[in-house]
XYZ file of C-alpha atoms in Angstrom:
152
model
C 113.387 124.104 75.216
C 111.535 126.371 77.818
C 108.731 124.636 77.543
C 110.709 121.003 77.989
C 111.946 122.512 81.884
C 108.351 123.378 82.511
C 107.782 119.824 82.049
C 110.304 118.257 83.717
C 109.953 120.393 86.836
C 106.022 119.722 86.832
C 106.709 115.928 86.630
C 109.668 116.126 88.954
C 106.747 118.460 90.845
C 104.003 115.534 90.850
C 106.418 112.625 91.702
C 107.579 114.572 94.538
C 103.613 115.000 95.946
C 102.751 111.440 95.335
C 105.988 110.275 97.243
C 105.219 112.691 99.944
C 101.396 111.626 100.030
C 102.406 107.861 99.816
C 104.355 108.605 102.963
C 101.404 110.074 104.795
C 99.228 107.678 104.112
C 100.967 105.256 105.146
C 101.731 105.984 109.128
C 97.707 106.696 108.231
C 97.572 103.076 107.312
C 100.117 101.809 110.439
C 98.417 102.971 112.629
C 94.233 101.846 111.027
C 96.362 98.326 111.341
C 97.200 98.659 114.944
C 94.072 97.374 116.590
C 92.136 93.509 116.114
C 89.058 94.357 114.540
C 88.058 90.900 114.340
C 85.001 89.124 116.622
C 84.293 85.378 116.737
C 80.684 83.802 117.932
C 80.830 80.208 117.130
C 81.031 79.271 112.778
C 81.401 82.896 112.099
C 83.723 85.751 112.489
C 83.686 89.716 111.593
C 86.263 91.781 110.738
C 85.535 95.704 110.416
C 87.744 98.359 109.090
C 86.902 102.264 108.822
C 89.120 103.831 105.984
C 90.688 107.306 106.587
C 92.829 108.535 103.860
C 91.824 111.582 101.502
C 90.187 111.260 98.863
C 90.075 107.531 100.441
C 87.193 107.356 103.013
C 85.359 103.854 103.390
C 84.413 101.313 105.681
C 85.647 97.580 105.379
C 83.687 94.702 107.044
C 84.370 91.226 106.357
C 82.250 88.559 107.857
C 83.368 84.770 107.490
C 81.087 82.193 108.565
C 82.923 78.315 108.365
C 81.917 75.821 105.834
C 82.369 72.113 107.003
C 81.122 70.455 103.720
C 83.322 72.407 101.666
C 86.076 73.340 103.958
C 85.941 76.627 103.132
C 84.675 80.420 104.356
C 81.823 81.451 103.538
C 82.274 85.230 102.634
C 80.324 88.652 102.740
C 82.274 91.397 102.063
C 81.066 94.687 102.562
C 82.066 98.812 101.478
C 79.979 101.463 102.141
C 77.243 99.020 103.339
C 77.424 97.767 99.552
C 78.998 93.778 99.592
C 80.067 90.747 97.253
C 79.632 87.174 98.793
C 82.557 85.049 97.552
C 83.479 81.277 98.865
C 86.914 80.282 99.353
C 89.003 77.612 101.116
C 91.073 77.438 103.814
C 93.578 75.665 101.756
C 95.880 78.378 100.536
C 92.591 80.773 99.715
C 93.994 83.874 96.688
C 93.184 87.274 97.327
C 89.491 88.260 96.465
C 90.020 92.002 94.972
C 87.509 93.983 93.638
C 86.231 97.566 92.621
C 85.482 100.333 95.394
C 81.403 101.262 94.612
C 80.756 104.354 92.891
C 84.510 104.282 92.263
C 85.297 101.264 89.588
C 87.145 102.538 87.349
C 89.903 104.287 90.283
C 89.928 102.894 93.713
C 89.498 99.030 94.330
C 90.540 96.850 97.469
C 92.058 93.193 97.733
C 91.253 90.857 100.458
C 93.781 88.283 102.260
C 93.761 85.304 104.364
C 96.883 84.179 105.932
C 98.069 81.916 107.897
C 94.597 80.014 108.098
C 94.725 77.058 110.022
C 92.877 74.401 111.139
C 93.281 72.712 114.548
C 90.674 69.590 114.712
C 91.774 69.380 118.766
C 90.868 72.681 119.710
C 87.792 72.167 117.186
C 89.172 76.044 115.705
C 90.006 77.704 112.107
C 92.773 80.743 112.985
C 93.790 82.974 110.692
C 94.468 86.567 109.736
C 93.246 89.426 107.707
C 94.392 92.050 105.351
C 93.503 94.177 103.045
C 95.120 96.027 100.382
C 93.538 99.552 99.608
C 94.349 100.821 95.858
C 94.036 104.111 94.048
C 94.246 104.734 90.238
C 96.188 101.295 90.431
C 98.341 102.741 92.919
C 98.775 100.659 95.826
C 98.112 102.830 98.663
C 98.269 100.126 102.026
C 98.015 97.577 103.252
C 95.720 97.314 106.647
C 96.559 94.319 108.731
C 92.176 93.964 110.125
C 92.930 91.205 112.748
C 93.175 87.958 113.070
C 90.722 85.473 114.546
C 90.224 82.550 116.285
C 86.769 80.811 115.447
C 84.953 77.605 117.061
C 84.054 75.198 114.531
């Protein structure tokens, strides 16, 4: 019986610590997402953020190039200098999720493009980029990388 009480206490303590950690991480994520980190030139935009959370310190960059043949975006997504490439449609693109290099068992990132709109009159593609960070299958935070207006 005594062991059972200790196990319950330990579980409650761990849950409390996770709750406190998530709370402080959310505050950091809100600060991280307060600036627009996107810059555009011609048919290309780049959005970068440096995430500095305890046990989760990474630099994430997204480079997007408009592809008029496919009406999509050719993406180069970098985490700490390791890049993956993807192509997405401008129409309802799904989130792009991948593991953090050297931490693929415990950490991951998902990127989502939102509010993508093509203006034929202004000849622009506009939208926003959001990033979600996960650690041990628990969403740490969502960071608004920024919004962009790309000349196309």
